[in-house]
């Protein structure tokens, strides 16, 4: 699905032609054959596409692996079957009911499980699937136990049951709708947020995004799709038993997504077609199906880490030609674009105040009673030897660590301990020593994540295709790129940026997020001299625009040239503070950090 990525024009035309060909071929299946078995196989592919499209949102966009989707699939199937057989509801009522029930249960599972990640989340989802499978067997009064549920009525239109061929078209339409909905989601602010959380949870939080909220939404959407697939399966089969909803089924769903291509639009279709038809080719080895699936999973991960669709994808367009210096122009690219900061305080007001802030790790005090005041519209630098507590202080201010004592206030509002996303939403935005970019997104879409922040809109609207950015958000993102001189790189993948440009992109993203106080953690590290000069010019422009900057930096020349005030830390304590020239002459600073030649 590739949130934010757009193929070149020729590729877009060929992709549309390919999808039209697939749609025509799919629609023609009942016209080509009336064989019940072949129609059943084709509908199984369609149902698996629906489930896999939802799982692709979770695993492909968000990077969360679920091995319990057979449980959600079962909940949708049994809800629809019970609604039809016991409540007398028709298909058109039972289907949305199954989707809603599965989505609610999926959200509940997500709220409990998504504070975990990686193998721990996979283990929880396995447990969920096993619990559901056990309930299907043991809760005989509701599910029929091992015997299952019989005589599920066929869908009807106007009181007349649908023929198998017509039900095929309904399933095919559902599969197409599932792919369209996931495409819409991937291209929305929600889709970019999902990819952002997958790429760098730290960076996402620093822009105001709650990874927990985003992942819960993804799991809920994925559950709803699984419920829809389960309901379609129930009405196709006319009979349900627990044997259809085992761990093997969960592995199959995950394998469909992995084999087809994680995060690709066509991946669920390619994977479902391949893995539904494969057992037909090797039918004589049906007892070894689980071994076959496991082997295929290992082989696909090793030889096709991007899946079939990812392996066949064309390379992205080349990045824009550079001027030769590797340093974007600040006079031409950004000359007419004001820095896109949030509301900054006047230079006479204290923007950020720390009083007696302390933090210890394992009994060792990294920050010991730090008190400082950063005035609005100034560049305030923190310097000191390695281990002095500079980055720890930035982590405390930005919410990535919680102080043991003291207070931190942003324009007189206490922010200590609020968490990074909440603090970012109040206007304290940071960059990192090692640039944290969303490398699966373009340069522009990285900044659009910052511009949107937590304001993602309605999830249902995003699925329906109405999840685009507002004109103001788009303008803010473009202005931020222009402000750092990366306007011509907007369509380039963030993964392809040179190192110096990566640091600029982090700053642009923070500006788009509406930073009132910008925390820069060693932005000059690894830059060439010309790039350091360009950074100096950029910081000067940001200060002139009223932005407050807290700069943690080892590049003494840059610090002395750009800073309004400098605070020097040593062993977690403030040993000096004042204008750059005065700090540079301070004997304690010379002894602790600058050296006798400073």
Coordinates of C-alpha atoms in Angstrom, one line a residue:
X1 CA 0.0 0.0 0.0
X2 CA 3.0 2.2 0.6
X3 CA 1.5 5.2 2.5
X4 CA 2.6 8.4 0.8
X5 CA 4.5 6.8 -2.0
X6 CA 3.4 7.6 -5.5
X7 CA 4.6 5.8 -8.6
X8 CA 5.7 7.7 -11.7
X9 CA 3.0 8.4 -14.3
X10 CA 3.8 5.4 -16.6
X11 CA 3.8 3.0 -13.7
X12 CA 0.4 4.4 -12.5
X13 CA -1.1 3.8 -15.9
X14 CA 0.2 0.2 -16.1
X15 CA -1.0 -0.4 -12.5
X16 CA -4.5 0.8 -13.4
X17 CA -4.5 -1.4 -16.5
X18 CA -3.4 -4.4 -14.4
X19 CA -6.2 -3.8 -11.9
X20 CA -8.8 -3.4 -14.7
X21 CA -7.6 -6.7 -16.1
X22 CA -7.9 -8.4 -12.8
X23 CA -11.4 -7.0 -12.2
X24 CA -12.6 -8.1 -15.6
X25 CA -11.1 -11.6 -15.1
X26 CA -12.7 -11.9 -11.7
X27 CA -16.1 -10.8 -12.8
X28 CA -16.0 -13.3 -15.7
X29 CA -15.4 -16.4 -13.5
X30 CA -19.1 -17.4 -13.2
X31 CA -19.5 -16.8 -16.9
X32 CA -16.6 -19.1 -17.8
X33 CA -17.5 -21.9 -15.4
X34 CA -20.5 -23.2 -13.5
X35 CA -18.5 -25.8 -11.7
X36 CA -19.4 -25.5 -8.0
X37 CA -16.0 -26.5 -6.8
X38 CA -14.1 -23.9 -8.9
X39 CA -16.6 -21.2 -7.8
X40 CA -16.0 -22.3 -4.2
X41 CA -12.2 -22.0 -4.6
X42 CA -12.6 -18.5 -6.2
X43 CA -14.9 -17.4 -3.4
X44 CA -12.4 -18.7 -0.8
X45 CA -9.7 -16.6 -2.5
X46 CA -12.1 -13.5 -2.2
X47 CA -12.8 -14.2 1.5
X48 CA -9.2 -14.6 2.3
X49 CA -8.4 -11.3 0.5
X50 CA -10.8 -9.6 2.8
X51 CA -9.2 -11.0 5.9
X52 CA -5.6 -10.5 4.6
X53 CA -6.3 -6.9 3.6
X54 CA -7.2 -6.2 7.2
X55 CA -4.2 -8.1 8.5
X56 CA -2.1 -6.1 6.1
X57 CA -3.1 -2.9 7.8
X58 CA -1.9 -4.3 11.1
X59 CA 1.3 -6.2 9.9
X60 CA 2.1 -4.2 6.8
X61 CA 1.5 -0.6 7.8
X62 CA 2.0 -0.9 11.6
X63 CA 4.5 -3.7 11.8
X64 CA 2.5 -5.7 14.4
X65 CA 2.3 -9.4 13.9
X66 CA -0.8 -11.3 14.9
X67 CA -1.1 -15.1 15.0
X68 CA -4.6 -15.0 16.4
X69 CA -6.6 -13.8 13.5
X70 CA -8.4 -17.1 13.1
X71 CA -10.0 -16.3 16.4
X72 CA -11.4 -13.0 15.0
X73 CA -12.4 -14.8 11.8
X74 CA -14.3 -17.3 13.9
X75 CA -16.1 -14.6 15.9
X76 CA -17.3 -13.0 12.7
X77 CA -18.4 -16.3 11.3
X78 CA -20.2 -17.5 14.4
X79 CA -21.8 -14.1 15.1
X80 CA -23.3 -14.1 11.5
X81 CA -24.4 -17.8 11.8
X82 CA -26.1 -17.3 15.2
X83 CA -27.8 -14.1 14.0
X84 CA -29.2 -16.0 11.0
X85 CA -30.1 -19.3 12.6
X86 CA -31.3 -18.1 16.1
X87 CA -32.4 -14.6 15.6
X88 CA -33.8 -15.0 12.1
X89 CA -31.8 -12.1 10.8
X90 CA -31.0 -11.9 7.1
X91 CA -27.6 -11.7 5.5
X92 CA -27.7 -7.9 5.1
X93 CA -28.2 -7.4 8.9
X94 CA -26.1 -10.3 10.1
X95 CA -23.0 -9.1 8.1
X96 CA -22.7 -5.6 9.7
X97 CA -23.5 -7.1 13.1
X98 CA -20.7 -9.6 12.7
X99 CA -18.3 -6.8 11.6
X100 CA -19.3 -4.7 14.6
X101 CA -19.1 -7.4 17.2
X102 CA -15.7 -8.5 15.9
X103 CA -14.4 -4.9 15.8
X104 CA -15.4 -4.4 19.4
X105 CA -13.8 -7.6 20.6
X106 CA -10.7 -6.8 18.5
X107 CA -10.5 -3.3 20.2
X108 CA -10.7 -5.0 23.6
X109 CA -8.0 -7.4 22.7
X110 CA -5.9 -4.5 21.4
X111 CA -6.3 -2.4 24.5
X112 CA -5.0 -5.3 26.6
X113 CA -2.3 -6.6 24.3
X114 CA -0.8 -3.7 22.4
X115 CA 1.2 -2.4 25.3
X116 CA 3.4 -5.3 24.2
X117 CA 5.2 -5.6 20.9
X118 CA 7.2 -8.0 18.8
X119 CA 7.2 -11.7 20.0
X120 CA 5.3 -10.9 23.1
X121 CA 2.4 -9.5 21.1
X122 CA 2.5 -12.6 18.8
X123 CA 2.3 -14.8 21.9
X124 CA -0.7 -12.9 23.2
X125 CA -2.5 -13.2 19.9
X126 CA -1.7 -17.0 19.8
X127 CA -3.2 -17.3 23.2
X128 CA -6.3 -15.4 22.1
X129 CA -6.8 -17.7 19.1
X130 CA -6.4 -20.8 21.3
X131 CA -9.0 -19.4 23.8
X132 CA -11.5 -18.7 21.0
X133 CA -10.9 -22.2 19.5
X134 CA -11.4 -23.7 22.9
X135 CA -14.6 -21.8 23.4
X136 CA -16.0 -23.0 20.1
X137 CA -15.5 -26.6 21.3
X138 CA -16.6 -26.3 24.9
X139 CA -19.4 -23.7 24.7
X140 CA -21.8 -26.2 23.3
X141 CA -25.0 -24.3 24.1
X142 CA -23.9 -21.4 22.0
X143 CA -21.6 -22.7 19.3
X144 CA -22.8 -26.3 19.0
X145 CA -19.5 -27.6 20.2
X146 CA -17.5 -29.9 17.9
X147 CA -20.7 -30.5 15.9
X148 CA -20.8 -26.8 14.9
X149 CA -23.8 -24.9 13.5
X150 CA -25.8 -26.3 10.6
X151 CA -28.4 -25.0 8.1
X152 CA -27.1 -21.4 7.8
X153 CA -29.5 -19.9 5.3
X154 CA -28.2 -18.6 2.0
X155 CA -28.1 -14.8 1.4
X156 CA -31.3 -13.6 -0.2
X157 CA -32.4 -10.6 -2.3
X158 CA -36.1 -9.8 -2.3
X159 CA -36.8 -13.0 -0.5
X160 CA -35.1 -15.2 -3.2
X161 CA -31.8 -17.0 -2.2
X162 CA -28.8 -16.0 -4.2
X163 CA -27.5 -18.6 -6.7
X164 CA -23.8 -19.6 -6.1
X165 CA -22.7 -17.5 -9.1
X166 CA -24.4 -14.4 -7.8
X167 CA -23.0 -14.9 -4.3
X168 CA -19.6 -15.1 -6.0
X169 CA -20.0 -11.6 -7.4
X170 CA -21.0 -10.4 -3.9
X171 CA -17.8 -11.9 -2.4
X172 CA -15.7 -10.5 -5.3
X173 CA -17.2 -7.1 -4.6
X174 CA -16.4 -7.4 -0.9
X175 CA -12.8 -8.3 -1.8
X176 CA -12.5 -5.3 -4.1
X177 CA -14.0 -3.1 -1.5
X178 CA -11.6 -4.3 1.2
X179 CA -8.6 -3.4 -1.1
X180 CA -10.1 0.0 -1.9
X181 CA -10.7 0.7 1.8
X182 CA -7.1 -0.3 2.8
X183 CA -5.7 1.8 -0.1
X184 CA -7.7 4.8 1.1
X185 CA -6.4 4.3 4.6
X186 CA -2.8 4.0 3.5
X187 CA -3.0 7.3 1.6
X188 CA -4.6 9.2 4.5
X189 CA -3.1 10.9 7.6
X190 CA -4.0 7.7 9.5
X191 CA -2.0 5.6 7.1
X192 CA 1.1 7.9 7.4
X193 CA 0.7 7.7 11.2
X194 CA 0.6 3.9 11.1
X195 CA 3.8 3.8 9.1
X196 CA 5.4 6.4 11.3
X197 CA 4.8 4.4 14.4
X198 CA 6.2 1.3 12.7
X199 CA 9.3 3.2 11.5
X200 CA 10.2 5.0 14.7
X201 CA 8.0 5.0 17.7
X202 CA 10.3 7.6 19.3
X203 CA 10.0 10.1 16.5
X204 CA 6.2 9.5 16.3
X205 CA 5.8 10.3 20.0
X206 CA 8.0 13.4 19.6
X207 CA 5.5 14.7 17.1
X208 CA 2.5 14.1 19.4
X209 CA 1.4 10.7 18.1
X210 CA 0.3 8.1 20.6
X211 CA 1.6 4.7 19.3
X212 CA -0.9 2.9 21.6
X213 CA -3.8 4.8 20.0
X214 CA -2.6 4.3 16.5
X215 CA -1.9 0.6 17.0
X216 CA -5.3 0.0 18.7
X217 CA -7.0 1.6 15.7
X218 CA -5.1 -0.6 13.3
X219 CA -6.0 -3.7 15.3
X220 CA -9.6 -2.7 15.4
X221 CA -9.8 -2.2 11.6
X222 CA -8.0 -5.5 11.1
X223 CA -10.5 -7.2 13.3
X224 CA -13.4 -5.7 11.5
X225 CA -12.1 -7.1 8.2
X226 CA -11.6 -10.5 9.7
X227 CA -15.2 -10.4 11.0
X228 CA -16.4 -9.6 7.5
X229 CA -14.5 -12.4 6.0
X230 CA -15.8 -14.8 8.7
X231 CA -19.4 -13.8 8.0
X232 CA -18.9 -14.3 4.2
X233 CA -17.4 -17.7 4.9
X234 CA -20.4 -18.7 7.1
X235 CA -23.0 -17.9 4.5
X236 CA -20.9 -19.6 1.8
X237 CA -20.4 -22.8 3.7
X238 CA -23.8 -23.1 5.3
X239 CA -22.1 -25.0 8.2
X240 CA -19.4 -24.1 10.8
X241 CA -17.2 -26.2 12.9
X242 CA -14.2 -25.4 15.1
X243 CA -11.9 -27.2 12.7
X244 CA -12.0 -24.2 10.4
X245 CA -10.5 -21.8 12.9
X246 CA -7.3 -23.3 14.2
X247 CA -3.8 -21.9 14.7
X248 CA -3.1 -23.3 11.2
X249 CA -5.7 -20.9 9.8
X250 CA -4.0 -17.9 11.6
X251 CA -0.6 -19.0 10.2
X252 CA -2.2 -19.2 6.7
X253 CA -3.6 -15.6 7.0
X254 CA -0.2 -14.3 8.0
X255 CA 1.6 -16.3 5.3
X256 CA -0.8 -14.8 2.7
X257 CA 0.3 -11.3 3.7
X258 CA 4.0 -12.1 3.9
X259 CA 4.1 -14.1 0.7
X260 CA 2.1 -11.5 -1.2
X261 CA 4.0 -8.5 0.1
X262 CA 3.7 -6.7 3.5
X263 CA 2.3 -3.2 3.0
X264 CA 1.5 -3.6 -0.7
X265 CA -2.0 -3.2 -2.1
X266 CA -1.9 -6.3 -4.3
X267 CA -0.2 -8.5 -1.7
X268 CA -3.4 -9.9 -0.2
X269 CA -4.7 -10.8 -3.6
X270 CA -1.5 -12.4 -4.8
X271 CA -0.9 -14.2 -1.6
X272 CA -4.5 -15.5 -1.3
X273 CA -4.6 -16.8 -4.8
X274 CA -1.3 -18.6 -4.4
X275 CA -2.0 -20.2 -1.1
X276 CA -5.6 -21.2 -1.9
X277 CA -4.5 -22.8 -5.2
X278 CA -1.3 -24.3 -3.9
X279 CA -3.0 -27.1 -1.9
X280 CA -4.9 -28.1 -5.0
X281 CA -1.6 -28.6 -6.8
X282 CA -0.2 -30.8 -4.1
X283 CA -3.5 -32.3 -2.9
X284 CA -1.9 -35.7 -2.4
X285 CA 0.2 -34.3 0.4
X286 CA -2.7 -32.7 2.3
X287 CA -1.6 -34.3 5.7
X288 CA 1.6 -32.3 5.4
X289 CA -0.1 -29.0 4.8
X290 CA 1.1 -27.3 8.0
X291 CA 4.7 -28.4 7.2
X292 CA 4.2 -27.0 3.7
X293 CA 2.9 -23.6 5.1
X294 CA 5.8 -23.4 7.6
X295 CA 8.4 -24.1 5.0
X296 CA 6.9 -21.6 2.5
X297 CA 6.8 -19.0 5.3
X298 CA 10.5 -19.5 6.0
X299 CA 11.5 -19.5 2.3
X300 CA 9.4 -16.4 1.5
X301 CA 10.9 -14.5 4.4
X302 CA 14.5 -15.5 3.4
X303 CA 14.2 -15.2 -0.4
X304 CA 11.4 -12.7 -0.8
X305 CA 11.5 -10.4 2.3
X306 CA 9.3 -7.9 0.5
X307 CA 7.0 -10.6 -0.8
X308 CA 6.1 -11.3 -4.4
X309 CA 4.6 -7.9 -5.1
X310 CA 7.4 -6.1 -3.3
X311 CA 10.1 -8.0 -5.3
X312 CA 8.4 -7.1 -8.6
X313 CA 7.9 -3.4 -7.7
X314 CA 9.8 -1.0 -9.8
X315 CA 12.5 1.2 -8.2
X316 CA 11.5 4.7 -7.1
X317 CA 12.3 7.6 -9.3
X318 CA 15.8 9.1 -8.9
X319 CA 16.4 11.8 -6.3
X320 CA 16.8 15.4 -7.5
X321 CA 20.1 16.5 -8.8
X322 CA 22.3 18.1 -6.2
X323 CA 24.1 21.3 -6.7
X324 CA 27.4 19.6 -5.9
X325 CA 28.0 20.8 -2.4
X326 CA 25.4 18.6 -0.7
X327 CA 24.0 21.7 1.1
X328 CA 20.6 22.9 0.1
X329 CA 20.3 26.6 -0.7
X330 CA 18.9 28.7 2.0
X331 CA 18.6 31.8 0.0
X332 CA 16.8 30.5 -3.0
X333 CA 14.8 27.5 -1.6
X334 CA 13.7 29.2 1.6
X335 CA 14.1 32.9 1.1
X336 CA 10.4 33.7 0.9
X337 CA 9.2 31.1 3.4
X338 CA 8.9 32.1 7.0
X339 CA 9.9 29.5 9.6
X340 CA 6.8 27.5 10.3
X341 CA 7.0 27.5 14.1
X342 CA 4.1 27.5 16.5
X343 CA 3.4 30.5 18.7
X344 CA 6.7 31.6 20.2
X345 CA 7.0 33.7 23.3
X346 CA 8.5 37.2 23.2
X347 CA 12.2 37.4 24.0
X348 CA 11.4 38.9 27.4
X349 CA 9.2 35.9 28.5
X350 CA 10.6 32.7 29.9
X351 CA 9.6 30.0 27.5
X352 CA 11.0 27.0 29.3
X353 CA 11.9 26.9 33.0
X354 CA 13.6 24.1 34.9
X355 CA 13.8 24.3 38.7
X356 CA 15.8 21.8 40.8
X357 CA 15.4 19.0 38.2
X358 CA 17.0 15.7 39.2
X359 CA 17.3 12.3 37.6
X360 CA 19.2 9.2 38.7
X361 CA 19.7 5.8 37.0
X362 CA 20.7 2.9 39.3
X363 CA 21.8 5.2 42.0
X364 CA 23.9 7.4 39.7
X365 CA 22.7 11.0 39.4
X366 CA 22.7 11.9 35.7
X367 CA 21.0 15.3 36.5
X368 CA 21.5 16.9 39.9
X369 CA 19.4 19.9 40.7
X370 CA 19.5 21.7 37.4
X371 CA 17.8 25.1 37.3
X372 CA 17.7 27.2 34.2
X373 CA 15.4 29.5 32.3
X374 CA 15.2 29.7 28.5
X375 CA 13.8 32.9 27.2
X376 CA 11.4 32.9 24.2
X377 CA 12.8 33.7 20.8
X378 CA 16.4 32.8 21.8
X379 CA 18.9 30.1 21.1
X380 CA 20.0 28.6 24.4
X381 CA 22.8 26.1 24.2
X382 CA 23.7 23.2 26.6
X383 CA 27.3 22.1 26.5
X384 CA 29.5 19.9 28.5
X385 CA 31.7 16.8 28.4
X386 CA 30.2 13.4 27.5
X387 CA 28.2 12.1 30.4
X388 CA 27.4 15.6 31.7
X389 CA 23.7 15.0 31.5
X390 CA 22.8 17.0 28.4
X391 CA 20.8 14.4 26.6
X392 CA 19.2 13.2 29.8
X393 CA 18.0 16.7 30.4
X394 CA 16.5 16.9 26.9
X395 CA 14.8 13.5 27.5
X396 CA 13.3 14.9 30.7
X397 CA 12.0 18.1 29.0
X398 CA 10.6 16.2 26.1
X399 CA 8.9 13.5 28.3
X400 CA 11.0 10.5 27.3
X401 CA 12.2 10.3 30.9
X402 CA 10.4 11.3 34.1
X403 CA 12.3 13.5 36.6
X404 CA 12.8 12.2 40.1
X405 CA 12.4 15.7 41.4
X406 CA 12.0 19.4 40.4
X407 CA 9.6 21.1 38.0
X408 CA 9.6 21.8 34.3
X409 CA 7.3 24.5 32.9
X410 CA 6.5 25.6 29.4
X411 CA 5.2 29.1 29.4
X412 CA 4.3 28.6 33.1
X413 CA 2.4 25.3 32.5
X414 CA 3.9 22.3 34.2
X415 CA 4.8 19.6 31.8
X416 CA 7.0 17.2 33.8
X417 CA 6.0 13.6 33.6
X418 CA 3.2 14.1 31.0
X419 CA 4.7 11.8 28.4
X420 CA 6.4 12.7 25.1
X421 CA 3.2 12.8 22.9
X422 CA 1.4 15.0 25.3
X423 CA 4.4 17.4 25.7
X424 CA 4.8 17.5 21.9
X425 CA 1.2 18.5 21.6
X426 CA 1.9 21.5 23.9
X427 CA 4.7 22.6 21.6
X428 CA 8.0 21.1 22.8
X429 CA 9.3 19.1 19.8
X430 CA 12.8 17.5 19.6
X431 CA 15.2 16.0 17.2
X432 CA 17.6 13.1 18.0
X433 CA 21.3 12.5 18.0
X434 CA 20.8 9.8 15.4
X435 CA 18.1 11.1 12.9
X436 CA 14.8 9.2 13.4
X437 CA 13.1 9.4 10.1
X438 CA 10.1 7.5 8.7
X439 CA 12.1 5.8 6.0
X440 CA 9.2 4.2 4.2
X441 CA 7.7 7.6 3.6
X442 CA 8.7 10.3 1.2
X443 CA 10.4 13.5 2.5
X444 CA 7.1 15.4 2.2
X445 CA 5.1 12.8 3.9
X446 CA 7.5 12.7 6.8
X447 CA 6.8 16.4 7.3
X448 CA 3.0 15.8 6.8
X449 CA 3.1 13.5 9.7
X450 CA 4.5 16.3 11.8
X451 CA 2.0 18.8 10.4
X452 CA -1.0 16.6 11.2
X453 CA 0.4 15.4 14.6
X454 CA -2.4 13.7 16.6
X455 CA -5.1 15.4 14.5
X456 CA -5.8 12.4 12.2
X457 CA -9.5 12.9 11.8
X458 CA -12.1 10.1 11.8
X459 CA -10.8 6.7 11.1
X460 CA -14.0 5.8 9.2
X461 CA -13.6 8.8 7.0
X462 CA -10.0 7.8 6.2
X463 CA -11.2 4.3 5.1
X464 CA -13.9 6.0 2.9
X465 CA -11.3 8.1 1.2
X466 CA -11.9 11.4 3.0
X467 CA -8.8 11.3 5.2
X468 CA -6.7 13.8 3.3
X469 CA -4.9 16.7 4.9
X470 CA -6.5 20.0 5.3
X471 CA -5.2 22.8 3.0
X472 CA -3.6 24.4 6.1
X473 CA -1.8 21.2 7.0
X474 CA -0.5 20.8 3.5
X475 CA 0.6 24.4 3.4
X476 CA 2.4 24.1 6.7
X477 CA 4.2 21.0 5.5
X478 CA 5.4 22.6 2.3
X479 CA 6.5 25.8 4.2
X480 CA 8.5 23.7 6.6
X481 CA 10.3 21.9 3.8
X482 CA 11.0 25.2 2.1
X483 CA 12.2 26.7 5.4
X484 CA 15.0 24.2 5.6
X485 CA 15.8 24.1 1.9
X486 CA 14.4 20.7 1.0
X487 CA 11.5 21.8 -1.1
X488 CA 13.0 20.1 -4.2
X489 CA 13.4 16.9 -2.4
X490 CA 9.7 16.5 -1.4
X491 CA 9.0 13.4 -3.5
X492 CA 12.3 11.6 -2.6
X493 CA 12.1 8.6 -0.2
X494 CA 13.5 9.6 3.2
X495 CA 15.7 6.5 3.1
X496 CA 17.6 8.0 0.1
X497 CA 18.5 11.3 1.7
X498 CA 22.2 12.2 2.4
X499 CA 23.0 12.5 6.0
X500 CA 23.0 16.3 6.3
X501 CA 19.6 16.4 4.6
X502 CA 18.3 13.9 7.1
X503 CA 19.1 16.3 9.9
X504 CA 17.3 19.0 8.0
X505 CA 14.3 16.8 7.5
X506 CA 14.0 16.2 11.3
X507 CA 14.0 20.0 11.8
X508 CA 11.4 20.6 9.1
X509 CA 9.2 17.9 10.7
X510 CA 9.5 19.6 14.1
X511 CA 8.6 23.0 12.6
X512 CA 5.6 21.6 10.8
X513 CA 4.5 20.1 14.2
X514 CA 4.1 23.6 15.5
X515 CA 7.1 23.7 17.8
X516 CA 7.1 26.5 20.3
X517 CA 10.4 25.2 21.8
X518 CA 12.6 23.2 19.5
X519 CA 15.1 20.8 21.2
X520 CA 18.0 20.0 18.9
X521 CA 20.2 17.1 20.2
X522 CA 23.7 17.5 18.5
X523 CA 22.4 18.6 15.0
X524 CA 25.9 19.4 13.8
X525 CA 27.3 15.9 14.5
X526 CA 28.6 14.3 11.3
X527 CA 28.0 17.4 9.2
X528 CA 30.6 18.8 6.8
X529 CA 31.9 22.4 7.4
X530 CA 29.6 23.8 4.7
X531 CA 26.6 22.0 6.2
X532 CA 27.5 23.4 9.7
X533 CA 27.5 26.9 8.2
X534 CA 24.1 26.3 6.6
X535 CA 22.8 25.0 9.9
X536 CA 24.0 28.2 11.6
X537 CA 22.2 30.3 9.0
X538 CA 19.0 28.2 9.4
X539 CA 19.0 28.6 13.2
X540 CA 19.5 32.3 12.8
X541 CA 16.5 32.5 10.6
X542 CA 14.4 30.4 13.0
X543 CA 15.4 32.7 15.9
X544 CA 14.5 35.7 13.8
X545 CA 11.1 34.2 13.2
X546 CA 10.5 34.0 17.0
X547 CA 11.2 30.3 17.6
X548 CA 12.9 29.3 20.9
X549 CA 15.7 26.8 20.4
X550 CA 17.5 24.7 22.9
X551 CA 20.7 23.4 21.4
X552 CA 22.7 20.5 22.7
X553 CA 26.0 20.5 20.8
X554 CA 29.7 19.7 20.9
X555 CA 30.6 21.9 18.0
X556 CA 32.0 24.8 20.1
X557 CA 32.4 27.2 17.1
X558 CA 28.7 26.8 16.2
X559 CA 27.6 27.2 19.8
X560 CA 29.6 30.4 20.3
X561 CA 28.4 31.9 17.0
X562 CA 24.7 31.2 17.3
X563 CA 23.8 31.1 21.0
X564 CA 22.2 33.9 23.0
X565 CA 23.0 32.1 26.2
X566 CA 25.0 29.0 27.1
X567 CA 24.5 26.7 30.0
X568 CA 27.4 24.3 30.9
X569 CA 26.8 21.0 32.6
X570 CA 29.3 18.7 34.3
X571 CA 28.4 15.6 36.1
X572 CA 24.8 16.5 36.0
X573 CA 25.2 20.0 37.5
X574 CA 25.2 23.5 36.1
X575 CA 28.8 24.9 36.5
X576 CA 28.3 28.1 34.4
X577 CA 25.7 30.0 32.5
X578 CA 25.7 33.3 30.6
X579 CA 26.5 34.9 27.2
X580 CA 28.8 32.8 25.0
X581 CA 31.9 35.0 25.5
X582 CA 31.6 35.1 29.3
X583 CA 31.1 31.3 29.4
X584 CA 34.1 30.7 27.1
X585 CA 36.3 32.6 29.6
X586 CA 35.0 30.9 32.7
X587 CA 37.8 29.0 34.4
X588 CA 35.5 26.2 35.5
X589 CA 34.3 25.7 32.0
X590 CA 37.8 25.7 30.6
X591 CA 38.9 23.1 33.1
X592 CA 35.9 20.9 32.7
X593 CA 35.2 21.1 29.0
X594 CA 36.8 23.7 26.6
X595 CA 40.4 23.0 27.6
X596 CA 43.2 25.4 28.1
X597 CA 43.4 26.4 24.5
X598 CA 39.8 27.5 24.3

